[in-house]
């Protein structure tokens, strides 16, 4: 079998050696010089150029080199081939770590104390405990539900929202459009863990911010295009929002001139919340290749209508 | 009964109303104008001036307005009266929150990413998960053990050290002088939750730093005098230590000219890890007053030899 491989991972070499170890007869063809398109059976890719995948007539499976598949569905010429996403417990654990850190720092007034440190100012502020802090999680898939349960275990008062109704023990679950308004009204710290689809693009915008209590804070670990950047700047300026922790951006790397870098109420990290790891993800790829070979159903296929 | 009350709390008024509500016949006498020293039965104090408590001939119980009692034993003329510390689950929970936040931010390379944000620089770094990160907790009393269990529940590889041997499930427990060296040798992030006593003063110094692996990071939420400040600056300069999160200082408020404020590898917070809360602590004081009245043993008395 011939695999088209395109990655921007820091660990590309380890990816190749792990895949080769697990599937010795796999022929790995690295983009861009991957030879005859007519020989490619499988694609393991991150942000493929639009139109690339439709040039592969024998393609049987497209595997996203990440948890999200928006980078595939963005391609207007995406062929009608099954699309698989990576569901790796290690990545979910990394994401939950990052979300825990982000929520704790907003909860513990880190933006205020960082500003005071810059100004060499010593001032104590009254601090609620976790049980007195209402956190809301947008998206209750594998990532969102894991983060919600962890935040609950730390004592936070946690609610969650999803498009279709869910029932998670200990979490106040809301669903659908009417549920969204209700959840936002009770949320002091909002975490976005939604998939990026035409329906969720721009969801973190002026309308949503206005539905939060004044001074609420947000964490975006979904995708940059969930956020309307000018609306965030306006909401921070007016005081409707109190702060933001952002790991994803419309343009990555975030351009040097972008106002987020120097904003006193925005914390920027360079898309590091959860990284694919070859040691834990290569076995998932090998398993999927085995399924294709033996005609068994592949796990974690994406619904092309929902795009997640 | 007459209570001498001295506090620097933001919530002094709430303290008084709560105490009065719970013990209606208590006469609260606020320092410094507390009337006849001969009439004082009880002291509820934070940092009393040296020599003050020995001027109270009828004093039956000294209650620390905090978890630590070092501010009392510093007084060379402290009378031989029982000393009680506050053991409040809410304060322990607040401390564990702070420690969790501090450890997560060092684990997730927050000092690096904050520096990159200041420089508007986008660069991803390889990130271990919690299970690959070795954390050590100095002090396994009520605070240290609660923090150790929480860090363990987040997946960290946790060890702890105490003067006398302890056995905590899931935590690698070390004790005594030889145990200290062994624990330090395996610790990447060290948290100090020791009581301040003549034996632990200055424990966070050059000798201890040299016993840690190169690049280790520290969190001090004990007392400022646990830390030898010049040794920390030297260890950060040489690269022996990679960073520090500090909530307590030898001089508080931290003086404006102090080098910690502007150090790129030190995070400063103004002694806010855990604050006494009148709503949860006043009942502990009321309980102790009841015990004194009825000749019952008071809980959480300090051993004057160990000073904790």
mmCIF file of N, CA, C and O in Angstrom, chain B residues 54-123:
data_model
loop_
_atom_site.group_PDB
_atom_site.id
_atom_site.type_symbol
_atom_site.label_atom_id
_atom_site.label_comp_id
_atom_site.label_asym_id
_atom_site.label_seq_id
_atom_site.Cartn_x
_atom_site.Cartn_y
_atom_site.Cartn_z
ATOM 1 N N UNK B 54 2.782 38.415 76.193
ATOM 2 C CA UNK B 54 3.208 38.151 77.577
ATOM 3 C C UNK B 54 2.632 39.179 78.556
ATOM 4 O O UNK B 54 2.694 38.984 79.764
ATOM 5 N N UNK B 55 2.041 40.251 78.025
ATOM 6 C CA UNK B 55 1.465 41.271 78.916
ATOM 7 C C UNK B 55 0.028 40.934 79.308
ATOM 8 O O UNK B 55 -0.650 41.751 79.922
ATOM 9 N N UNK B 56 -0.437 39.720 78.911
ATOM 10 C CA UNK B 56 -1.840 39.362 79.157
ATOM 11 C C UNK B 56 -1.871 38.242 80.200
ATOM 12 O O UNK B 56 -1.803 37.064 79.850
ATOM 13 N N UNK B 57 -2.003 38.591 81.492
ATOM 14 C CA UNK B 57 -1.807 37.583 82.560
ATOM 15 C C UNK B 57 -2.863 36.485 82.572
ATOM 16 O O UNK B 57 -2.589 35.367 83.020
ATOM 17 N N UNK B 58 -4.086 36.767 82.082
ATOM 18 C CA UNK B 58 -5.157 35.765 82.159
ATOM 19 C C UNK B 58 -5.298 34.950 80.870
ATOM 20 O O UNK B 58 -6.247 34.165 80.722
ATOM 21 N N UNK B 59 -4.353 35.143 79.923
ATOM 22 C CA UNK B 59 -4.495 34.519 78.594
ATOM 23 C C UNK B 59 -4.525 32.992 78.693
ATOM 24 O O UNK B 59 -3.641 32.378 79.290
ATOM 25 N N UNK B 60 -5.577 32.366 78.097
ATOM 26 C CA UNK B 60 -5.743 30.915 78.182
ATOM 27 C C UNK B 60 -5.444 30.227 76.850
ATOM 28 O O UNK B 60 -5.166 29.030 76.811
ATOM 29 N N UNK B 61 -5.571 30.959 75.728
ATOM 30 C CA UNK B 61 -5.391 30.329 74.409
ATOM 31 C C UNK B 61 -4.988 31.399 73.400
ATOM 32 O O UNK B 61 -5.594 32.473 73.339
ATOM 33 N N UNK B 62 -3.957 31.060 72.608
ATOM 34 C CA UNK B 62 -3.543 31.930 71.501
ATOM 35 C C UNK B 62 -3.981 31.243 70.212
ATOM 36 O O UNK B 62 -3.613 30.091 69.966
ATOM 37 N N UNK B 63 -4.794 31.936 69.408
ATOM 38 C CA UNK B 63 -5.276 31.362 68.153
ATOM 39 C C UNK B 63 -4.648 32.118 66.988
ATOM 40 O O UNK B 63 -4.799 33.344 66.877
ATOM 41 N N UNK B 64 -3.939 31.377 66.127
ATOM 42 C CA UNK B 64 -3.332 32.005 64.953
ATOM 43 C C UNK B 64 -4.417 32.301 63.928
ATOM 44 O O UNK B 64 -5.241 31.436 63.627
ATOM 45 N N UNK B 65 -4.374 33.481 63.363
ATOM 46 C CA UNK B 65 -5.328 33.830 62.309
ATOM 47 C C UNK B 65 -4.758 33.384 60.960
ATOM 48 O O UNK B 65 -4.658 34.156 60.010
ATOM 49 N N UNK B 66 -4.373 32.115 60.901
ATOM 50 C CA UNK B 66 -3.791 31.564 59.682
ATOM 51 C C UNK B 66 -3.369 30.140 59.953
ATOM 52 O O UNK B 66 -3.426 29.662 61.096
ATOM 53 N N UNK B 67 -2.925 29.469 58.881
ATOM 54 C CA UNK B 67 -2.521 28.076 59.034
ATOM 55 C C UNK B 67 -1.165 27.968 59.713
ATOM 56 O O UNK B 67 -0.878 26.996 60.398
ATOM 57 N N UNK B 68 -0.307 28.985 59.530
ATOM 58 C CA UNK B 68 1.041 28.952 60.091
ATOM 59 C C UNK B 68 1.079 29.607 61.460
ATOM 60 O O UNK B 68 0.225 30.445 61.785
ATOM 61 N N UNK B 69 2.056 29.216 62.268
ATOM 62 C CA UNK B 69 2.207 29.794 63.598
ATOM 63 C C UNK B 69 3.595 30.398 63.783
ATOM 64 O O UNK B 69 3.947 30.841 64.871
ATOM 65 N N UNK B 70 4.389 30.439 62.696
ATOM 66 C CA UNK B 70 5.737 30.996 62.782
ATOM 67 C C UNK B 70 5.701 32.443 63.251
ATOM 68 O O UNK B 70 6.587 32.895 63.963
ATOM 69 N N UNK B 71 4.652 33.173 62.878
ATOM 70 C CA UNK B 71 4.552 34.587 63.282
ATOM 71 C C UNK B 71 4.369 34.722 64.785
ATOM 72 O O UNK B 71 4.588 35.798 65.329
ATOM 73 N N UNK B 72 3.965 33.637 65.455
ATOM 74 C CA UNK B 72 3.855 33.656 66.918
ATOM 75 C C UNK B 72 5.171 33.238 67.567
ATOM 76 O O UNK B 72 5.660 33.896 68.491
ATOM 77 N N UNK B 73 5.766 32.140 67.070
ATOM 78 C CA UNK B 73 6.982 31.617 67.702
ATOM 79 C C UNK B 73 8.194 32.515 67.453
ATOM 80 O O UNK B 73 9.220 32.380 68.119
ATOM 81 N N UNK B 74 8.068 33.444 66.497
ATOM 82 C CA UNK B 74 9.121 34.446 66.305
ATOM 83 C C UNK B 74 9.297 35.327 67.541
ATOM 84 O O UNK B 74 10.347 35.935 67.723
ATOM 85 N N UNK B 75 8.235 35.434 68.329
ATOM 86 C CA UNK B 75 8.258 36.318 69.499
ATOM 87 C C UNK B 75 9.095 35.653 70.590
ATOM 88 O O UNK B 75 8.697 34.627 71.158
ATOM 89 N N UNK B 76 10.271 36.228 70.909
ATOM 90 C CA UNK B 76 11.135 35.561 71.905
ATOM 91 C C UNK B 76 10.494 35.517 73.294
ATOM 92 O O UNK B 76 10.916 34.725 74.141
ATOM 93 N N UNK B 77 9.462 36.332 73.516
ATOM 94 C CA UNK B 77 8.816 36.351 74.832
ATOM 95 C C UNK B 77 7.424 35.715 74.787
ATOM 96 O O UNK B 77 6.578 36.017 75.613
ATOM 97 N N UNK B 78 7.204 34.835 73.815
ATOM 98 C CA UNK B 78 5.895 34.178 73.723
ATOM 99 C C UNK B 78 5.600 33.437 75.027
ATOM 100 O O UNK B 78 6.401 32.620 75.476
ATOM 101 N N UNK B 79 4.463 33.737 75.663
ATOM 102 C CA UNK B 79 4.176 33.064 76.946
ATOM 103 C C UNK B 79 3.867 31.580 76.747
ATOM 104 O O UNK B 79 3.522 31.159 75.645
ATOM 105 N N UNK B 80 3.954 30.797 77.806
ATOM 106 C CA UNK B 80 3.685 29.357 77.745
ATOM 107 C C UNK B 80 2.180 29.122 77.841
ATOM 108 O O UNK B 80 1.674 28.623 78.838
ATOM 109 N N UNK B 81 1.510 29.473 76.784
ATOM 110 C CA UNK B 81 0.050 29.340 76.687
ATOM 111 C C UNK B 81 -0.212 28.471 75.459
ATOM 112 O O UNK B 81 0.527 28.572 74.471
ATOM 113 N N UNK B 82 -1.243 27.604 75.468
ATOM 114 C CA UNK B 82 -1.506 26.780 74.276
ATOM 115 C C UNK B 82 -1.712 27.642 73.023
ATOM 116 O O UNK B 82 -2.353 28.691 73.089
ATOM 117 N N UNK B 83 -1.156 27.154 71.896
ATOM 118 C CA UNK B 83 -1.264 27.858 70.612
ATOM 119 C C UNK B 83 -2.051 26.981 69.643
ATOM 120 O O UNK B 83 -1.745 25.800 69.470
ATOM 121 N N UNK B 84 -3.076 27.560 69.039
ATOM 122 C CA UNK B 84 -3.910 26.825 68.092
ATOM 123 C C UNK B 84 -3.722 27.389 66.695
ATOM 124 O O UNK B 84 -3.632 28.597 66.505
ATOM 125 N N UNK B 85 -3.659 26.493 65.684
ATOM 126 C CA UNK B 85 -3.612 26.964 64.302
ATOM 127 C C UNK B 85 -4.956 26.726 63.636
ATOM 128 O O UNK B 85 -5.748 25.888 64.079
ATOM 129 N N UNK B 86 -5.230 27.475 62.584
ATOM 130 C CA UNK B 86 -6.474 27.290 61.836
ATOM 131 C C UNK B 86 -6.296 26.154 60.837
ATOM 132 O O UNK B 86 -5.387 26.188 60.010
ATOM 133 N N UNK B 87 -7.154 25.176 60.914
ATOM 134 C CA UNK B 87 -7.164 24.099 59.918
ATOM 135 C C UNK B 87 -8.552 24.110 59.287
ATOM 136 O O UNK B 87 -9.510 23.566 59.824
ATOM 137 N N UNK B 88 -8.630 24.807 58.154
ATOM 138 C CA UNK B 88 -9.923 25.059 57.509
ATOM 139 C C UNK B 88 -9.906 24.390 56.140
ATOM 140 O O UNK B 88 -9.079 24.722 55.289
ATOM 141 N N UNK B 89 -10.815 23.459 55.892
ATOM 142 C CA UNK B 89 -10.822 22.775 54.588
ATOM 143 C C UNK B 89 -10.910 23.739 53.403
ATOM 144 O O UNK B 89 -10.357 23.464 52.350
ATOM 145 N N UNK B 90 -11.578 24.869 53.604
ATOM 146 C CA UNK B 90 -11.653 25.824 52.491
ATOM 147 C C UNK B 90 -10.282 26.400 52.161
ATOM 148 O O UNK B 90 -9.917 26.535 50.994
ATOM 149 N N UNK B 91 -9.509 26.724 53.210
ATOM 150 C CA UNK B 91 -8.161 27.253 52.967
ATOM 151 C C UNK B 91 -7.274 26.193 52.316
ATOM 152 O O UNK B 91 -6.468 26.502 51.441
ATOM 153 N N UNK B 92 -7.417 24.960 52.779
ATOM 154 C CA UNK B 92 -6.616 23.884 52.178
ATOM 155 C C UNK B 92 -6.985 23.752 50.705
ATOM 156 O O UNK B 92 -6.118 23.617 49.837
ATOM 157 N N UNK B 93 -8.285 23.831 50.402
ATOM 158 C CA UNK B 93 -8.721 23.750 49.010
ATOM 159 C C UNK B 93 -8.166 24.886 48.160
ATOM 160 O O UNK B 93 -7.749 24.677 47.020
ATOM 161 N N UNK B 94 -8.138 26.089 48.730
ATOM 162 C CA UNK B 94 -7.586 27.237 47.992
ATOM 163 C C UNK B 94 -6.105 27.029 47.720
ATOM 164 O O UNK B 94 -5.598 27.342 46.635
ATOM 165 N N UNK B 95 -5.390 26.537 48.731
ATOM 166 C CA UNK B 95 -3.956 26.312 48.560
ATOM 167 C C UNK B 95 -3.714 25.260 47.482
ATOM 168 O O UNK B 95 -2.836 25.423 46.623
ATOM 169 N N UNK B 96 -4.500 24.188 47.514
ATOM 170 C CA UNK B 96 -4.322 23.130 46.516
ATOM 171 C C UNK B 96 -4.619 23.658 45.113
ATOM 172 O O UNK B 96 -3.915 23.311 44.156
ATOM 173 N N UNK B 97 -5.624 24.511 44.990
ATOM 174 C CA UNK B 97 -5.893 25.165 43.698
ATOM 175 C C UNK B 97 -4.672 25.926 43.210
ATOM 176 O O UNK B 97 -4.269 25.812 42.052
ATOM 177 N N UNK B 98 -4.103 26.729 44.099
ATOM 178 C CA UNK B 98 -2.958 27.559 43.707
ATOM 179 C C UNK B 98 -1.780 26.675 43.295
ATOM 180 O O UNK B 98 -1.120 26.928 42.281
ATOM 181 N N UNK B 99 -1.517 25.638 44.101
ATOM 182 C CA UNK B 99 -0.391 24.746 43.796
ATOM 183 C C UNK B 99 -0.628 24.039 42.461
ATOM 184 O O UNK B 99 0.292 23.910 41.635
ATOM 185 N N UNK B 100 -1.854 23.603 42.220
ATOM 186 C CA UNK B 100 -2.181 22.945 40.947
ATOM 187 C C UNK B 100 -1.908 23.889 39.783
ATOM 188 O O UNK B 100 -1.288 23.505 38.783
ATOM 189 N N UNK B 101 -2.366 25.131 39.924
ATOM 190 C CA UNK B 101 -2.128 26.130 38.881
ATOM 191 C C UNK B 101 -0.632 26.346 38.676
ATOM 192 O O UNK B 101 -0.136 26.345 37.546
ATOM 193 N N UNK B 102 0.103 26.511 39.764
ATOM 194 C CA UNK B 102 1.541 26.806 39.654
ATOM 195 C C UNK B 102 2.289 25.645 39.004
ATOM 196 O O UNK B 102 3.138 25.846 38.129
ATOM 197 N N UNK B 103 1.969 24.422 39.408
ATOM 198 C CA UNK B 103 2.661 23.257 38.844
ATOM 199 C C UNK B 103 2.290 23.093 37.373
ATOM 200 O O UNK B 103 3.167 22.850 36.524
ATOM 201 N N UNK B 104 1.000 23.251 37.047
ATOM 202 C CA UNK B 104 0.597 23.129 35.647
ATOM 203 C C UNK B 104 1.303 24.166 34.777
ATOM 204 O O UNK B 104 1.723 23.875 33.659
ATOM 205 N N UNK B 105 1.442 25.396 35.287
ATOM 206 C CA UNK B 105 2.050 26.400 34.414
ATOM 207 C C UNK B 105 3.532 26.146 34.218
ATOM 208 O O UNK B 105 4.043 26.348 33.104
ATOM 209 N N UNK B 106 4.229 25.652 35.227
ATOM 210 C CA UNK B 106 5.636 25.301 35.019
ATOM 211 C C UNK B 106 5.732 24.086 34.087
ATOM 212 O O UNK B 106 6.542 24.065 33.162
ATOM 213 N N UNK B 107 4.871 23.091 34.320
ATOM 214 C CA UNK B 107 4.844 21.886 33.477
ATOM 215 C C UNK B 107 4.585 22.247 32.017
ATOM 216 O O UNK B 107 5.226 21.697 31.107
ATOM 217 N N UNK B 108 3.651 23.172 31.770
ATOM 218 C CA UNK B 108 3.275 23.506 30.394
ATOM 219 C C UNK B 108 4.105 24.659 29.826
ATOM 220 O O UNK B 108 3.695 25.306 28.868
ATOM 221 N N UNK B 109 5.274 24.922 30.423
ATOM 222 C CA UNK B 109 6.253 25.868 29.857
ATOM 223 C C UNK B 109 5.704 27.285 29.780
ATOM 224 O O UNK B 109 6.004 28.046 28.854
ATOM 225 N N UNK B 110 4.922 27.662 30.785
ATOM 226 C CA UNK B 110 4.275 28.967 30.755
ATOM 227 C C UNK B 110 5.288 30.106 30.758
ATOM 228 O O UNK B 110 5.087 31.128 30.095
ATOM 229 N N UNK B 111 6.400 29.940 31.496
ATOM 230 C CA UNK B 111 7.397 31.012 31.512
ATOM 231 C C UNK B 111 7.954 31.247 30.114
ATOM 232 O O UNK B 111 8.162 32.387 29.692
ATOM 233 N N UNK B 112 8.177 30.159 29.378
ATOM 234 C CA UNK B 112 8.657 30.277 27.999
ATOM 235 C C UNK B 112 7.619 30.955 27.117
ATOM 236 O O UNK B 112 7.935 31.873 26.345
ATOM 237 N N UNK B 113 6.367 30.520 27.232
ATOM 238 C CA UNK B 113 5.342 31.085 26.352
ATOM 239 C C UNK B 113 5.010 32.534 26.717
ATOM 240 O O UNK B 113 4.687 33.347 25.844
ATOM 241 N N UNK B 114 5.098 32.897 28.005
ATOM 242 C CA UNK B 114 4.902 34.308 28.376
ATOM 243 C C UNK B 114 6.014 35.165 27.769
ATOM 244 O O UNK B 114 5.770 36.268 27.273
ATOM 245 N N UNK B 115 7.232 34.635 27.818
ATOM 246 C CA UNK B 115 8.365 35.371 27.241
ATOM 247 C C UNK B 115 8.174 35.514 25.725
ATOM 248 O O UNK B 115 8.405 36.588 25.162
ATOM 249 N N UNK B 116 7.741 34.446 25.069
ATOM 250 C CA UNK B 116 7.511 34.513 23.628
ATOM 251 C C UNK B 116 6.422 35.526 23.296
ATOM 252 O O UNK B 116 6.497 36.225 22.291
ATOM 253 N N UNK B 117 5.368 35.578 24.153
ATOM 254 C CA UNK B 117 4.315 36.562 23.882
ATOM 255 C C UNK B 117 4.874 37.980 23.992
ATOM 256 O O UNK B 117 4.569 38.831 23.153
ATOM 257 N N UNK B 118 5.701 38.224 25.017
ATOM 258 C CA UNK B 118 6.310 39.562 25.140
ATOM 259 C C UNK B 118 7.112 39.905 23.888
ATOM 260 O O UNK B 118 7.152 41.057 23.460
ATOM 261 N N UNK B 119 7.750 38.884 23.324
ATOM 262 C CA UNK B 119 8.597 39.105 22.130
ATOM 263 C C UNK B 119 7.834 38.883 20.824
ATOM 264 O O UNK B 119 8.443 38.897 19.758
ATOM 265 N N UNK B 120 6.531 38.616 20.901
ATOM 266 C CA UNK B 120 5.692 38.324 19.726
ATOM 267 C C UNK B 120 6.299 37.213 18.870
ATOM 268 O O UNK B 120 6.364 37.317 17.648
ATOM 269 N N UNK B 121 6.725 36.160 19.528
ATOM 270 C CA UNK B 121 7.428 35.101 18.832
ATOM 271 C C UNK B 121 6.616 33.811 18.915
ATOM 272 O O UNK B 121 6.210 33.384 19.996
ATOM 273 N N UNK B 122 6.368 33.176 17.771
ATOM 274 C CA UNK B 122 5.573 31.956 17.649
ATOM 275 C C UNK B 122 6.529 30.779 17.528
ATOM 276 O O UNK B 122 7.228 30.645 16.513
ATOM 277 N N UNK B 123 6.593 29.943 18.558
ATOM 278 C CA UNK B 123 7.469 28.769 18.481
ATOM 279 C C UNK B 123 6.905 27.688 19.380
ATOM 280 O O UNK B 123 6.595 27.932 20.548
#
